Coordinates of C-alpha atoms and ligand atoms in Angstrom, one line a residue:
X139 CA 1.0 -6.6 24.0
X140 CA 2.1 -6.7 20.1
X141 CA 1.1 -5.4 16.9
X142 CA 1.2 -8.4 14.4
X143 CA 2.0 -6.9 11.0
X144 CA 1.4 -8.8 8.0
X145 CA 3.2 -8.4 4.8
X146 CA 5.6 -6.0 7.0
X147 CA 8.6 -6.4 4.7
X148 CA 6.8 -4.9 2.1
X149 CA 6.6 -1.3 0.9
X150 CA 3.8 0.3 2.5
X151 CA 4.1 -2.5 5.6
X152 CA 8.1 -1.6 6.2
X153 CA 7.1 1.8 6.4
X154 CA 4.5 1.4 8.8
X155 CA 6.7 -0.4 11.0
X156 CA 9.0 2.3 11.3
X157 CA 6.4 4.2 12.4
X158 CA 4.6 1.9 14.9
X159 CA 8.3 1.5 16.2
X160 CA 9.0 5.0 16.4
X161 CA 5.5 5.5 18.2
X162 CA 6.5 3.0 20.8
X163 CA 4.4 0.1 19.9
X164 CA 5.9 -3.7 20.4
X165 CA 5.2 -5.6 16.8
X166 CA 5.7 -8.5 15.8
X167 CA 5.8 -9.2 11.6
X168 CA 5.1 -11.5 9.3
X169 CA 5.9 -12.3 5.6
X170 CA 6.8 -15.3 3.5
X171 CA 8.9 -12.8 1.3
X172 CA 7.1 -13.7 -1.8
X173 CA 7.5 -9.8 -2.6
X174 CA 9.9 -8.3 -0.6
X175 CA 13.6 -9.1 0.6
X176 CA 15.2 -9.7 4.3
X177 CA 17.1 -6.9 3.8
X178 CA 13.9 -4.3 4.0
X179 CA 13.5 -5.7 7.4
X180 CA 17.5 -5.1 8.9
X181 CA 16.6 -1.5 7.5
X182 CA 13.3 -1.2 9.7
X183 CA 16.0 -1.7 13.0
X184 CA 18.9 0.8 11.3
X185 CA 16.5 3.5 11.2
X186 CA 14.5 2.9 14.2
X187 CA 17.3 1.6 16.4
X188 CA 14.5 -0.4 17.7
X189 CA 14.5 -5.1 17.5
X190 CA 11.2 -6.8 16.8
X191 CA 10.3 -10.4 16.3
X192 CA 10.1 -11.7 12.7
X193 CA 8.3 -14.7 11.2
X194 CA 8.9 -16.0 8.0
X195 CA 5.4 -17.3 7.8
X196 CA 3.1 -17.6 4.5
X197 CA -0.8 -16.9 5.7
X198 CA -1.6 -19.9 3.9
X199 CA 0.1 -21.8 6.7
X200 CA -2.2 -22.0 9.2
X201 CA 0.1 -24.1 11.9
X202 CA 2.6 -21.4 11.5
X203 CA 0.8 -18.7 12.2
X204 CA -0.9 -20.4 14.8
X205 CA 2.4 -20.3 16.6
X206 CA 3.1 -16.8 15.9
X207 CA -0.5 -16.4 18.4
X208 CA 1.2 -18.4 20.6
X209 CA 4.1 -17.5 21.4
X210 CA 2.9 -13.6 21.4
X211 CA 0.3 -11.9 22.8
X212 CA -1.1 -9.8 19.9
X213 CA -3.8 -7.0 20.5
X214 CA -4.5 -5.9 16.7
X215 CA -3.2 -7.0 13.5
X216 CA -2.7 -4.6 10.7
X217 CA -3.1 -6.8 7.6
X218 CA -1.1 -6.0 4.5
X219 CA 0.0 -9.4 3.0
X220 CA -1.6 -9.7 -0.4
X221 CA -0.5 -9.8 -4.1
X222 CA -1.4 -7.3 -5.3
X223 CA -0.6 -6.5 -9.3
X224 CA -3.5 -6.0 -11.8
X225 CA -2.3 -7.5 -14.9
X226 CA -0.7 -10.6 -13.1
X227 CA -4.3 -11.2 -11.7
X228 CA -5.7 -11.1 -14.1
X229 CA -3.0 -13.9 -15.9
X230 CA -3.1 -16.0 -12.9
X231 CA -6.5 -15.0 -11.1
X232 CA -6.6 -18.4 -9.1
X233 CA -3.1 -17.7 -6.9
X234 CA -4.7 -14.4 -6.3
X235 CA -7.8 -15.4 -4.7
X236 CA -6.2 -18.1 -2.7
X237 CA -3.8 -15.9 -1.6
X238 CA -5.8 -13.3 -0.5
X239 CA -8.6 -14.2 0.4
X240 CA -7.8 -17.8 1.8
X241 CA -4.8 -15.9 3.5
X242 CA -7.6 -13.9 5.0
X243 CA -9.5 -16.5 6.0
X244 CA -6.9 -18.4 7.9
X245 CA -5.9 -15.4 9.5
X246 CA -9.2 -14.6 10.4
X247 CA -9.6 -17.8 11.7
X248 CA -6.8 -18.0 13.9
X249 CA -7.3 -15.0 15.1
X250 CA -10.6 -15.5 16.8
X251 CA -9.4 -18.6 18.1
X252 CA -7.1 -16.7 20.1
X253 CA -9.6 -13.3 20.8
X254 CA -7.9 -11.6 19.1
X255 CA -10.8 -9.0 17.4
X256 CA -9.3 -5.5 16.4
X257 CA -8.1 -5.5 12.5
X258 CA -6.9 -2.8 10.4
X259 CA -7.2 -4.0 6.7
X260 CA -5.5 -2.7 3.1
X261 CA -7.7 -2.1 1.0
X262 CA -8.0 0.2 -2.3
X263 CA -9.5 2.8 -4.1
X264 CA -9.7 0.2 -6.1
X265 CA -13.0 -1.2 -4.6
X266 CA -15.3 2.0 -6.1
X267 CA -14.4 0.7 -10.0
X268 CA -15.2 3.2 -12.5
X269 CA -16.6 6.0 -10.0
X270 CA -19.6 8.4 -11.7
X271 CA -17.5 11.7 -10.3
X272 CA -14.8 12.6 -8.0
X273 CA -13.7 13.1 -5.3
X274 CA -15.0 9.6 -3.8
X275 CA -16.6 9.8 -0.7
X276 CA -16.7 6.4 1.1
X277 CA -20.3 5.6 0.3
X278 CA -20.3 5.0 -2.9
X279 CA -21.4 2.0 -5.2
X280 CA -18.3 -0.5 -4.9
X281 CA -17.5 -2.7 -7.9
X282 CA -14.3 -4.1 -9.4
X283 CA -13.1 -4.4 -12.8
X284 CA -9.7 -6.9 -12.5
X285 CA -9.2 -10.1 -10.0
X286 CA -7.2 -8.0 -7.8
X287 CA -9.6 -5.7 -7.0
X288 CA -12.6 -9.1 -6.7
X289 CA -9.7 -10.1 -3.8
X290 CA -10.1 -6.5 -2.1
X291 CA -13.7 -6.3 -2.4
X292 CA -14.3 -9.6 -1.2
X293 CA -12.5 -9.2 1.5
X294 CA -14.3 -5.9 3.0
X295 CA -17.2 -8.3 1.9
X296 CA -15.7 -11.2 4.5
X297 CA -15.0 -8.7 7.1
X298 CA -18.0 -7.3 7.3
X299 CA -19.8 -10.6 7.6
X300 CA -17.5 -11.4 10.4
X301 CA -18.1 -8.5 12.3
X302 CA -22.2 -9.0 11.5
X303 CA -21.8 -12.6 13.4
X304 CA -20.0 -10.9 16.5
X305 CA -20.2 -7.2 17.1
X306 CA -17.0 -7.3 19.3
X307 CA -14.7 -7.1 16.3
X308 CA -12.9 -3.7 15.6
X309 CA -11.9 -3.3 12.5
X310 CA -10.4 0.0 9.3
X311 CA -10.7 -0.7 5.9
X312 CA -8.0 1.5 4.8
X313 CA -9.0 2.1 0.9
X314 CA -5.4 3.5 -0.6
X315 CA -5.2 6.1 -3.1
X316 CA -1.7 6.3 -5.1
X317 CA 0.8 5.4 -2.3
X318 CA 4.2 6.6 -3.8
X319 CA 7.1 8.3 -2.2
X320 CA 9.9 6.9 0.6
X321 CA 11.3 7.3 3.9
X322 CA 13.2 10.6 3.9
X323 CA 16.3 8.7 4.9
X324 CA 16.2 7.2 1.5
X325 CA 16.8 3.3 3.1
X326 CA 13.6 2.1 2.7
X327 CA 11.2 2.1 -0.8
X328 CA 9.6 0.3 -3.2
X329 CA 11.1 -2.2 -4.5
X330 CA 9.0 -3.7 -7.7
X331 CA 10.7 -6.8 -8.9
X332 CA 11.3 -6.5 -13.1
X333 CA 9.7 -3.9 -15.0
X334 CA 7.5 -1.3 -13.0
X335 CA 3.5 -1.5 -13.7
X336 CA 2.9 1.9 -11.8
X337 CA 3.7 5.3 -12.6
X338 CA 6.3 6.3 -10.2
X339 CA 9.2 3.6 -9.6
X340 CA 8.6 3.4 -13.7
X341 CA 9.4 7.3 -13.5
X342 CA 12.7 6.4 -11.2
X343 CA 13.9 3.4 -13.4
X344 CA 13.8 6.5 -16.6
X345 CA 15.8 8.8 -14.4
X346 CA 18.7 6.2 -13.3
X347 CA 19.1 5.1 -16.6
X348 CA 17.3 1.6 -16.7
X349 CA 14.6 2.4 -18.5
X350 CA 14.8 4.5 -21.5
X351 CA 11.6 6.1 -21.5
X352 CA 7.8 6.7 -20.7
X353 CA 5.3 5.3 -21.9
X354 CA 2.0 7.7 -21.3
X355 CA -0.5 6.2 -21.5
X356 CA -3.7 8.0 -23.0
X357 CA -3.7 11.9 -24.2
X358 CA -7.0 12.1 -24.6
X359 CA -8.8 11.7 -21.1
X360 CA -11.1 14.3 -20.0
X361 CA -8.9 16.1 -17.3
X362 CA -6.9 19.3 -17.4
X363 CA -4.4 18.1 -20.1
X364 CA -5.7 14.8 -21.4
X365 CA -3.5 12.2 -19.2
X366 CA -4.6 10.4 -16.4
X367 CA -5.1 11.9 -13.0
X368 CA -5.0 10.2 -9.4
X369 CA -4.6 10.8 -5.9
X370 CA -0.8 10.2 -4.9
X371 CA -0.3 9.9 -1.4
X372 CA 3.0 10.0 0.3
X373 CA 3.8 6.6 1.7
X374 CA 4.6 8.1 5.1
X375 CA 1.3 9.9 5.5
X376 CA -0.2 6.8 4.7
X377 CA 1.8 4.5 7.4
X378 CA 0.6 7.4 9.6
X379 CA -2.6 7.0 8.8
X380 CA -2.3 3.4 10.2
X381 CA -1.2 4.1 13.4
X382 CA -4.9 6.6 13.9
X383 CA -6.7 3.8 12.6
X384 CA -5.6 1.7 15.3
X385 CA -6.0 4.0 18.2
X386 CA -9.8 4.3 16.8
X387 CA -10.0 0.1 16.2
X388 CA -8.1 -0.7 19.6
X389 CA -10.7 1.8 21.5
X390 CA -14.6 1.0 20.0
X391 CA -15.7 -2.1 18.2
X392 CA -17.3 -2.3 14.6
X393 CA -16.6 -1.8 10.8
X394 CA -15.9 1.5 8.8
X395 CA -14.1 2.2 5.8
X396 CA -11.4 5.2 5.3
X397 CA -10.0 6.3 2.2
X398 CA -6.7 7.6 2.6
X399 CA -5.4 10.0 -0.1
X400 CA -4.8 13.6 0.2
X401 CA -7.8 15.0 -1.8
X402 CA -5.8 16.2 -4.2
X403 CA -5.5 14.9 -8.1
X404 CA -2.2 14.8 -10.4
X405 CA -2.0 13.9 -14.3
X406 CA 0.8 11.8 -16.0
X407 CA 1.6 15.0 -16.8
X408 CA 2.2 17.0 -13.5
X409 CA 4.3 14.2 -11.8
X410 CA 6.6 14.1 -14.9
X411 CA 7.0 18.2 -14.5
X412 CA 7.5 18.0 -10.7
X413 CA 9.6 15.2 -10.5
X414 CA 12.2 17.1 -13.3
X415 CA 12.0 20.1 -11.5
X416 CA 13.0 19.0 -7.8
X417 CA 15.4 16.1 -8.9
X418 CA 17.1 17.8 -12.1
X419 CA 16.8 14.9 -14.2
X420 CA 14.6 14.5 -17.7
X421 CA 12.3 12.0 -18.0
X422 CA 11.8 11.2 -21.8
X423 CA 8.5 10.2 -22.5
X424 CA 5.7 10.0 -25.4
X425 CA 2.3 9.1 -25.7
X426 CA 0.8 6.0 -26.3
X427 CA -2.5 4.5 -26.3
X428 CA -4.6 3.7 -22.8
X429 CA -3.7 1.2 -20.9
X430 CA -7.3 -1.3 -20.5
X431 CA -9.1 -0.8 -17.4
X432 CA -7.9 3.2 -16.3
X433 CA -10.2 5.5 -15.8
X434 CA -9.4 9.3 -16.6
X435 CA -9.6 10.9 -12.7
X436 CA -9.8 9.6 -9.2
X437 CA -9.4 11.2 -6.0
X438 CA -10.4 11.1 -2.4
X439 CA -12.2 13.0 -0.5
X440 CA -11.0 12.9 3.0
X441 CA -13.4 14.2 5.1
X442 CA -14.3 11.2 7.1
X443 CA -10.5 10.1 7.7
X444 CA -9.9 13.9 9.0
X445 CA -13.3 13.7 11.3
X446 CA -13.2 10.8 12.6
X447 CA -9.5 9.6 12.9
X448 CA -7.9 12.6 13.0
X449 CA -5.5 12.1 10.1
X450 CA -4.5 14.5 7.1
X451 CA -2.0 14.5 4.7
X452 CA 0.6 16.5 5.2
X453 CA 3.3 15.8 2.6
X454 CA 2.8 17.3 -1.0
X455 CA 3.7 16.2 -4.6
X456 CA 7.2 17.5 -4.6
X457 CA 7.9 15.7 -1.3
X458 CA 6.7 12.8 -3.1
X459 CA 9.2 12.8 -6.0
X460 CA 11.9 14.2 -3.8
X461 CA 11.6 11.3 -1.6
X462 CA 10.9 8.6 -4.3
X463 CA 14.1 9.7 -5.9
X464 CA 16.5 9.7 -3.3
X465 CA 15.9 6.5 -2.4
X466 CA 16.0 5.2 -6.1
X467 CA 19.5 7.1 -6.5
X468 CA 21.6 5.9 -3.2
X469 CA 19.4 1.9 -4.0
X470 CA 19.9 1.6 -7.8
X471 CA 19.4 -2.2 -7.8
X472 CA 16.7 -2.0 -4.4
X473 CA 17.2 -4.3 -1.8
X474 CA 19.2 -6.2 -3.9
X475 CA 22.9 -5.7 -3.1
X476 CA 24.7 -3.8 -0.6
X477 CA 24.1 0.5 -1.6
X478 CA 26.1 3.0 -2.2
X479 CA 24.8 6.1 0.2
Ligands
NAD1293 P1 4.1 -5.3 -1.2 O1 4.0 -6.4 -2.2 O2 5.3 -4.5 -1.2 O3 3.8 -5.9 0.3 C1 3.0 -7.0 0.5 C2 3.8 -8.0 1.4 O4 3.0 -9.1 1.7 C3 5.1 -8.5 0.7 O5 6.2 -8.3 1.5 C4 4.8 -10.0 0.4 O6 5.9 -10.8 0.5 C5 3.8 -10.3 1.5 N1 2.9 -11.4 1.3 C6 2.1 -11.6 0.2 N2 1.4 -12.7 0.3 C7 1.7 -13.3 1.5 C8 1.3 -14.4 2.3 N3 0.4 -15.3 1.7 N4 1.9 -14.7 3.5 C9 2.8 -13.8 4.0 N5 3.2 -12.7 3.4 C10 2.7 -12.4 2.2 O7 2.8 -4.4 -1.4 P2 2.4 -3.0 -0.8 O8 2.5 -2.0 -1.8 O9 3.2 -2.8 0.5 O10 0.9 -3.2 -0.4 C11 0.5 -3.7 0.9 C12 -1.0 -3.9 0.8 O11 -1.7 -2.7 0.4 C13 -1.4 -5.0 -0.2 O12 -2.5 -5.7 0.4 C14 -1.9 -4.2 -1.4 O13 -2.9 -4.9 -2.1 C15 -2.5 -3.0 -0.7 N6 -2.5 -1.8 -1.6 C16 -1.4 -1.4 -2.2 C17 -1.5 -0.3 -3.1 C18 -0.2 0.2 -3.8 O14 -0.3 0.9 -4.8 N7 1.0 -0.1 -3.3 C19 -2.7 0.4 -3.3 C20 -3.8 -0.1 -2.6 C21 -3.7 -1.2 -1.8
UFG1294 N1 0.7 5.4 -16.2 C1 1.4 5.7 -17.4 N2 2.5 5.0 -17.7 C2 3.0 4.0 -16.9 C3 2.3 3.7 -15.7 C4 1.2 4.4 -15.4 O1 1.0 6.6 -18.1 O2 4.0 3.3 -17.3 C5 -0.4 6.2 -15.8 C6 -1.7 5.4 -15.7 O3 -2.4 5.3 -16.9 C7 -2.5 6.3 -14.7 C8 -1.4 6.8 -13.8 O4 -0.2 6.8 -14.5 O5 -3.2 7.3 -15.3 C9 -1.2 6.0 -12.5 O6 -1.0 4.6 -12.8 P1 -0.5 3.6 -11.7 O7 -0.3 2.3 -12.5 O8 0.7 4.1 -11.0 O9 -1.7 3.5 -10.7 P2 -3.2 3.1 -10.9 O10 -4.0 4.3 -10.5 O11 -3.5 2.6 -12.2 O12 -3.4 1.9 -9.9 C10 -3.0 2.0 -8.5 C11 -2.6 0.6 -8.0 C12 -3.8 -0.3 -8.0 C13 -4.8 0.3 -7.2 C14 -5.2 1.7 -7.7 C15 -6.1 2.4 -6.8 O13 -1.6 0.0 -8.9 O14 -3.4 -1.5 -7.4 O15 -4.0 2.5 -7.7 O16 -5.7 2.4 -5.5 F1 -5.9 -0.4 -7.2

C-alpha cells in the first residue's frame, strides 16, 4: 500500500517525502510542476537512498489521476498541491479557486471512486483571519481576508461536508503556522520563483547578495518592539507532524483540525537578530509602511496536536535560520542549475 503525495515536489511536500521515506512508507507523488522543479524530486532519492513512483499529473486532469488510482494501490493521500501566494490571488483569484478547489474536487472525486477515504489536508493559520487574541486554539471563529485563504477555507468547508455524507472518511486539516527552515543536509528548500513574498527566503536573497535589503514592514504593531510577530515552524517538524497525522487518520475515521506551529511567536525583528547571529552575515534592512492584510501577532497554541497526535516541535529559531541559510548558500540559484556544495 502507497502514500499518494500531492504537490510532493514542492517545499513543504519534498520534505515530507523524505520523511515518509525514511519512515518506511511506499509513496507514490504527484505534481504538474507548476511550482517546483524535477530536480527537488532526484534530491528526495539522494538523501533517502530510497526510488518512488512519480507522476507528472495536474489535479485538474481527472483521467490522469485516475490512472495514478489504478495503477497503485493508495491507502491515504496527503494533499499539498495548491497555489498558494496572497497577492497573486488576489490578481488572478479565478486560477486560484479552480485550482484549488476544483483540484480538490477531482481528487476527492476520484478518490472515493476507488475507496480510497483517509486524507491529510494543508491548510493554514490562515483560515482564523484577523484572530481577537493569541495563541489560537483550533476553535475559533474561521474567516478569510484574501482569495487564497477563501480556497483553504473552502476546502476544510468541502471536506467536512464529505465526511458529513459518509462517516467512513479519515481525514487532518493540518492549519500551518510559518513553515520556514530546510533539511539539515542543505539539498532540499524553498525555492520561490522571482522576488520572495515571505520573510525568510527574502531574508536569504539579502544575505547572498541578491537582494539589497529589507523591507520591514510596519514599526508600529502592538508587540514587543512594534514589528510583526508569527509562529515560525521548522519545515521538518512540520513534515513530521504529517507522518502523526496519518498514523491518527489511517487508524479512526472522522474530521479534526490541527494547528501546527510551535507555540512560540517571533517579530521581524528577532528573526533578523538570530539569523545575523548564527550565520555571520548582516542583513540591511529599514522600515517601511504595513504591508495590507497583516495582522500584528499570531501564534499557535498546540495543545491539541501534542494530545492527541503526539507531535511537538522540537527545532527552535536558530535551527531555523541555520538551516534556511545553509541551503540558500551551497543553492544560490535553487533548483535551478547544478550547486556548488
Ligand atoms: P509549493 O508551491 O512549494 O508546493 C505546492 C506544490 O503543488 C508545487 O510543487 C506545485 O507545482 C504543485 N501544484 C500546484 N497545483 C497543482 C495541481 N493543480 N496539480 C498538481 N500539482 C500542483 O508550496 P508549499 O509551501 O510546499 O505548500 C504546500 C501546501 O501547504 C499548499 O497547499 C499551501 O497552500 C499550504 N501552506 C503553505 C504555507 C507556507 O507558508 N509555505 C503555509 C500554510 C499552508
Ligand atoms: N515581512 C516583512 N518584510 C517582508 C516579508 C514579510 O516585514 O519582505 C513581515 C510580515 O509583515 C510579517 C512577517 O514578516 O509580519 C511574516 O511575513 P510572511 O510573508 O513570511 O508570512 P505571513 O505570516 O504574512 O503569511 C504566511 C503565509 C501565508 C499563510 C500565513 C499563515 O505566506 O500563506 O503565513 O499561515 F496564510
Amino acid at each position: 500500500m502507497s502514500i499518494l503525495v500531492t504537490g510532493g515536489a514542492g517545499y513543504i511536500g519534498s520534505h515530507t517525502c523524505v520523511e515518509l521515506l525514511n519512515a518506511g512508507h511506499e509513496i507514490v507523488v504527484v505534481d504538474n510542476f507548476s511550482n517546483s522543479k524535477p530536480e527537488s524530486l532526484k534530491r528526495i532519492t539522494e538523501l533517502t537512498k530510497k526510488e518512488y513512483k512519480f507522476y507528472e499529473v495536474d489535479l485538474l486532469d481527472k483521467k490522469a489521476l485516475e490512472t495514478v488510482f489504478c495503477e497503485n494501490q493508495i491507502e491515504a493521500v496527503i494533499h499539498f498541491a495548491g497555489l498558494k501566494a496572497v497577492g497573486e490571488s488576489v490578481e488572478i483569484p479565478l486560477h486560484y479557486y479552480y485550482n484549488n478547489i476544483t483540484g480538490t474536487l477531482i481528487l476527492c472525486e476520484v478518490m472515493k471512486k476507488y475507496d480510497v477515504k483517509k486524507m491529510v489536508f494543508s491548510s493554514s493559520a490562515t483560515v482564523y483571519g484577523f484572530p481577537k487574541h493569541v495563541p489560537i486554539t483550533e476553535d475559533f471563529p474561521l474567516a478569510a481576508t484574501n482569495p487564497y485563504g477563501r480556497t483553504k477555507l473552502m476546502i476544510e468547508e468541502i471536506l467536512k461536508d464529505l465526511h458529513s455524507s459518509d462517516n467512513n472518511w479519515g481525514i487532518a486539516l493540518l492549519r500551518y503556522f510559518n513553515p520556514i527552515g530546510a533539511h539539515e543536509s542543505g539539498r532540499i528548500g524553498e525555492d520561490p520563483n522571482g522576488i520572495p513574498n515571505n520573510l525568510m527566503p527574502y531574508i536569504n536573497q539579502v544575505a547572498i547578495g541578491k537582494l539589497d535589503k529589507l523591507n520591514v514592514f510596519g514599526s508600529d504593531y502592538d508587540t514587543h518592539d512594534g514589528t510583526g510577530v508569527r509562529d515560525y515552524i521548522h519545515v521538518v517538524d512540520l513534515a513530521k507532524g504529517h507522518l502523526k497525522a496519518l498514523e491518527k487518520i489511517i487508524s479512526t475515521t472522522g474530521i479534526d483540525a490541527f494547528n501546527l506551529g510551535t507555540g512560540v511567536g517571533y517579530s521581524v525583528l528577532d528573526v533578523i537578530k538570530n539569523f545575523e547571529h548564527v550565520t555571520s552575515q548582516r542583513i540591511a534592512y529599514s522600515f517601511t509602511h504595513r504591508r495590507s492584510g497583516d495582522i500584528d501577532k499570531c501564534y499557535a497554541d498546540t495543545t491539541k496536536a501534542m494530545k492527541e497526535l503526539g507531535w511537538k516541535a522540537t527545532k527552535n529559531l536558530e535551527d531555523m535560520c541555520r538551516d534556511s541559510w545553509r541551503w540558500q548558500r551551497s543553492n544560490p540559484k535553487g533548483y535551478e542549475e547544478e550547486t556548488f556544495k
